[in-house]
Tab-separated table of C-alpha atoms in Angstrom:
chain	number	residue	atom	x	y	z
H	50	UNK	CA	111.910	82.402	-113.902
H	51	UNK	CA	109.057	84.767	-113.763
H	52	UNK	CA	108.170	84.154	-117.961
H	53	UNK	CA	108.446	80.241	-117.192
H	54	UNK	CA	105.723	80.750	-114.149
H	55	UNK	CA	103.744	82.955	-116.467
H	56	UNK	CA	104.038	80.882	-119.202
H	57	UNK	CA	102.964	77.680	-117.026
H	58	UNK	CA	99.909	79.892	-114.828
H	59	UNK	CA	98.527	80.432	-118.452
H	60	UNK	CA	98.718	76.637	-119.904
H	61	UNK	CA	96.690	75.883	-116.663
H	62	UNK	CA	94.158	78.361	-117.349
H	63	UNK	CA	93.632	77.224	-121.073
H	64	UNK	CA	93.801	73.814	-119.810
H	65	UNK	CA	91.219	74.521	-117.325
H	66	UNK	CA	89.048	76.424	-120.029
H	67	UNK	CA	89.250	73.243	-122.106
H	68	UNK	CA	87.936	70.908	-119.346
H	69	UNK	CA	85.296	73.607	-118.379
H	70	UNK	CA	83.909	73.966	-122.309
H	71	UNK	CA	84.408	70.252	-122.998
H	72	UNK	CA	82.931	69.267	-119.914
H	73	UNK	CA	85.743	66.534	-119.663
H	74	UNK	CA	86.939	64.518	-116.635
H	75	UNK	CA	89.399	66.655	-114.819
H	76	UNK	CA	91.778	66.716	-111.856
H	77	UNK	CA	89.024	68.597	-110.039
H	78	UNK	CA	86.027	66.181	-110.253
H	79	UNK	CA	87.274	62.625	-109.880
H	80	UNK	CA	83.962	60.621	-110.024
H	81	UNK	CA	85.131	57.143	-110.074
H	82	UNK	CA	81.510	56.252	-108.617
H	83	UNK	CA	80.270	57.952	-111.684
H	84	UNK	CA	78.035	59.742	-109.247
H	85	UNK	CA	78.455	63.758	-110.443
H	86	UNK	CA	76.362	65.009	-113.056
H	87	UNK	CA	77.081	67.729	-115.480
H	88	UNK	CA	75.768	70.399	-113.609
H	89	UNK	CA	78.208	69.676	-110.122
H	90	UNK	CA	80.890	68.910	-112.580
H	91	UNK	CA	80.682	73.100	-114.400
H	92	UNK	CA	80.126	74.525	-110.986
H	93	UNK	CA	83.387	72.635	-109.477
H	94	UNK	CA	85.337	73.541	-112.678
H	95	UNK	CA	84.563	77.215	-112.975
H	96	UNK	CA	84.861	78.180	-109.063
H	97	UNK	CA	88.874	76.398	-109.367
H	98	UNK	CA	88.946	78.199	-112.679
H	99	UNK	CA	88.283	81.601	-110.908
H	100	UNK	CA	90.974	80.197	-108.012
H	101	UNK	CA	93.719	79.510	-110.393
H	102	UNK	CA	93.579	83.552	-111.825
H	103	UNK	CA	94.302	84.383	-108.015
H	104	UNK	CA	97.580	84.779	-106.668
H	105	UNK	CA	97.032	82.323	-103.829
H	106	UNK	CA	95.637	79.207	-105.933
H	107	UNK	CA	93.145	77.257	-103.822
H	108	UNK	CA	91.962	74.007	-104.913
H	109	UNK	CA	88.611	72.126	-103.796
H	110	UNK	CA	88.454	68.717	-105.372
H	111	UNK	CA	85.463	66.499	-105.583
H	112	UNK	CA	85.995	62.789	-105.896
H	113	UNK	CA	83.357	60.012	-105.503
H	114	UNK	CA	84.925	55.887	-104.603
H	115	UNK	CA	82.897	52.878	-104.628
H	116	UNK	CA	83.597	50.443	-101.137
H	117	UNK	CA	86.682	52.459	-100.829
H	118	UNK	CA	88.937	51.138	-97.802
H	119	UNK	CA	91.061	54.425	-98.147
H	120	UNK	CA	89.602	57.273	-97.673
H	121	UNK	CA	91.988	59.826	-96.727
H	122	UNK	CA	93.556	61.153	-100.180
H	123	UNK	CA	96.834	60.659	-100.873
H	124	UNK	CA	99.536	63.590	-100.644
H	125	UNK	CA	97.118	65.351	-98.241
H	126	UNK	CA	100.037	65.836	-95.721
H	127	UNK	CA	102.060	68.118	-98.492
H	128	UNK	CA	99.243	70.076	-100.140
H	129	UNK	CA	98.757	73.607	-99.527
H	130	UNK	CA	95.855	75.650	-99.771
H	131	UNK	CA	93.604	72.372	-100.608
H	132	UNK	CA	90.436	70.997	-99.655
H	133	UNK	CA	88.785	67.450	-100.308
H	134	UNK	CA	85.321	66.773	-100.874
H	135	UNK	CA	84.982	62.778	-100.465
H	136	UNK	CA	82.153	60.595	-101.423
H	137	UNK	CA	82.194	56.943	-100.401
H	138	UNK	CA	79.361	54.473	-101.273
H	139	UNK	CA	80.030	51.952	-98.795
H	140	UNK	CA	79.163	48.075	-99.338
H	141	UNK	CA	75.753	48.284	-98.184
H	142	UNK	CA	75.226	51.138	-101.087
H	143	UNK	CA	74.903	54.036	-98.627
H	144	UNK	CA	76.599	56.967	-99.420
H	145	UNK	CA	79.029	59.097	-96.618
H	146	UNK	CA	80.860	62.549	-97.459
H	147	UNK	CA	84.276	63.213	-95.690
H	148	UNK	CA	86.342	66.539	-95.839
H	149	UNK	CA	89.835	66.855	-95.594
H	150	UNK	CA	91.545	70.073	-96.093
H	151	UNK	CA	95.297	71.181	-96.009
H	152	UNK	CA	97.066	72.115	-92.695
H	153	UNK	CA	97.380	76.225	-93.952
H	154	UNK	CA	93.004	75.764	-93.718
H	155	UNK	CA	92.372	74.144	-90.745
H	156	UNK	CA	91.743	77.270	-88.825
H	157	UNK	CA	88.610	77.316	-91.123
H	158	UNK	CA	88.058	73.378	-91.360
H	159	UNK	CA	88.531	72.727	-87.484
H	160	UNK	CA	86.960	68.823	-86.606
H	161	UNK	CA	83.637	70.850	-85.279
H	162	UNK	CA	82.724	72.843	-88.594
H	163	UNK	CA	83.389	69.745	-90.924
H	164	UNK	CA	80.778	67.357	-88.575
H	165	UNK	CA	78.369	70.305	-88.750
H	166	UNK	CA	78.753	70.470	-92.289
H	167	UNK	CA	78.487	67.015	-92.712
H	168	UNK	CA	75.853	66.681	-90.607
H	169	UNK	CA	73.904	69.625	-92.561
H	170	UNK	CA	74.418	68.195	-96.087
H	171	UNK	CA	74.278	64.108	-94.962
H	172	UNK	CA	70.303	63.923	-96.028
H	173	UNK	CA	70.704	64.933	-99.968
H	174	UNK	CA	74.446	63.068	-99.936
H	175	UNK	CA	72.760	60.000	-98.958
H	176	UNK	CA	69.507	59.883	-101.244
H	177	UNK	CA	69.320	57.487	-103.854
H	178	UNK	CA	68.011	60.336	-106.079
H	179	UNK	CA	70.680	61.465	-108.489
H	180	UNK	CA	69.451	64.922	-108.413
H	181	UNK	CA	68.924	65.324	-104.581
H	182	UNK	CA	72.471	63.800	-104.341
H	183	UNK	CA	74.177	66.554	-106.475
H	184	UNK	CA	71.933	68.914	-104.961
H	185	UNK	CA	74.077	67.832	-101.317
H	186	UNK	CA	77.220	68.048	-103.472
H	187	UNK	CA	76.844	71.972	-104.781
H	188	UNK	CA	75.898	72.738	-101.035
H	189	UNK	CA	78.391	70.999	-99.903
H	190	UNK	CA	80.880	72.468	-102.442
H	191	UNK	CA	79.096	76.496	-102.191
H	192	UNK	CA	80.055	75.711	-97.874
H	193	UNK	CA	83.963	74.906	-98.832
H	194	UNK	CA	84.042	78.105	-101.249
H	195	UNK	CA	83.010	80.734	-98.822
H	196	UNK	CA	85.137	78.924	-96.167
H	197	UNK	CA	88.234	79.287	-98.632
H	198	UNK	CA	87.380	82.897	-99.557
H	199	UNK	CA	87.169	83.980	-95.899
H	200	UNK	CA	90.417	82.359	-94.676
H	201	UNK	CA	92.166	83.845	-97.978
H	202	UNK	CA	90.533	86.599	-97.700
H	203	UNK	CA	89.832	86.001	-101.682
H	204	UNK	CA	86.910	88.619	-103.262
H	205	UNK	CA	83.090	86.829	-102.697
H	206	UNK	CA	81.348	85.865	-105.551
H	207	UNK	CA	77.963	84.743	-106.781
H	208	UNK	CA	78.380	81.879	-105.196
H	209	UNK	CA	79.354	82.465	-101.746
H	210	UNK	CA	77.323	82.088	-98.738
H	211	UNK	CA	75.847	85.208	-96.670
H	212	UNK	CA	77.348	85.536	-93.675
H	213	UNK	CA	74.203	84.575	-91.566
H	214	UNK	CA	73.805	81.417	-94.159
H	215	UNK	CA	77.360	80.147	-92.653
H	216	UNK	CA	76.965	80.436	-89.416
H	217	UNK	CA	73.772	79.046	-89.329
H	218	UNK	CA	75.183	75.974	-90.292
H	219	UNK	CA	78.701	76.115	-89.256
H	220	UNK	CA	77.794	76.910	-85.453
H	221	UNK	CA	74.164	75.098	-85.258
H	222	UNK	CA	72.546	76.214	-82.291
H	223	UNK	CA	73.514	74.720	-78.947
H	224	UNK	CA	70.675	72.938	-77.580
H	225	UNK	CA	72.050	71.595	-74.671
H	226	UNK	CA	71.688	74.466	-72.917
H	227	UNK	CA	67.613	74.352	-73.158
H	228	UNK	CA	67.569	70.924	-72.831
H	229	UNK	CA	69.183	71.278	-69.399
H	230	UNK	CA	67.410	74.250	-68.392
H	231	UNK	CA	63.781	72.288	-69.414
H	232	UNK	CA	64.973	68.986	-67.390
H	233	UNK	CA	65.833	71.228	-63.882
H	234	UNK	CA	62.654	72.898	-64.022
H	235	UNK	CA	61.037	69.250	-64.295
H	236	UNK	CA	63.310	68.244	-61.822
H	237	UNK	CA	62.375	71.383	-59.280
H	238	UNK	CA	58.642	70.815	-60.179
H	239	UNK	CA	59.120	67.088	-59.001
H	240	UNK	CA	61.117	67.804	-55.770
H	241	UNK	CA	58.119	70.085	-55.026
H	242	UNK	CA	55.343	67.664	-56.130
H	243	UNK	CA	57.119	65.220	-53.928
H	244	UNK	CA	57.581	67.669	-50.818
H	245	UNK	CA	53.272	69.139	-51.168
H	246	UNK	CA	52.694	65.221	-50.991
H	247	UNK	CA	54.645	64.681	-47.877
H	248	UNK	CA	53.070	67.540	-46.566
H	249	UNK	CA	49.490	66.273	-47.329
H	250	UNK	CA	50.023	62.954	-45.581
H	251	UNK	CA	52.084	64.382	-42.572
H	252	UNK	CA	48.664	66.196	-41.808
């Protein structure tokens, strides 16, 4: 059993080296908006490359759909160790980016880091400029890596974010907190306005 697993681990990896040299169309870049240049497509190919010589495997796959009314990928529900980079242009030509990711990763993908995410890379995945696009696509892709790394506690590369780079967009400061703080000092400085005025015309 173990020389059939080894046997199949290694046809992946040449068949990954093929589609990384080649540049072909692969199971990990599935640009069916024909959206990804050449650049996105060798960084998303090498980084699963580097994944497939670990023992745990992750996968991050990139796939672009044109006025898609499915968004969700299939087989989501039974992958492991998998995350989904989406990119929908919708029928008015904008362009949205979604993120799925496997149950055994969504203590690193909870509903609050993906909108933050999402939120952070939404200006480049929306331009109409090819290159500020892909630009929003590496980031987007560099954020998923680290995530993966950490939560499978996988060896950092090149690639990977800092620390301090994550969380500054994975936990955005709150500003609630001096919104609310500004609007009851306006509020106090009103209800005193208001009482110095009473005060003035009681006299």
């Amino acid at each position: 059993m173990k020389t059939i697993a080894n046997r199949l681990l290694a046809s992946l990896a040449l068949l990954l080296a093929f589609f990384t040299l080649t540049g072909a169309s692969s199971f990990f870049v599935q640009d069916n908006a024909h959206l990804i240049n050449t650049d996105t497509k060798q960084i998303v190919e090498k980084k699963n490359a580097k994944y497939q010589k670990t023992t745990a495997h992750p996968i991050i796959i990139v796939e672009t759909l044109k006025h898609a009314k499915k968004i969700q990928p299939d087989g989501l529900n039974k992958a492991t160790r998998t995350v989904y980079i989406v990119i929908n242009i919708g029928k008015d030509g904008n362009k949205r980016a979604y993120l799925y990711s496997s149950r055994d990763l969504h203590s690193q993908f909870t509903a609050q880091v993906r909108r933050n995410i999402l939120s952070y890379t939404a200006g480049n995945i929306s331009s109409d400029d090819s290159l500020a696009f892909n630009q929003g696509v590496q980031d987007l892709f560099q954020i998923c890596t680290t995530l993966v790394d950490q939560g499978l506690d996988l060896k950092k590369d090149s690639q990977d974010l800092t620390n301090e780079e994550l969380n500054h967009i994975i936990k955005p400061a709150d500003l609630r907190i001096p919104i609310m703080v500004a609007l009851s000092v306006v509020v106090l400085a009103l209800i005193l306005f208001l009482r110095h005025i009473a005060k003035q015309q009681g006299r």
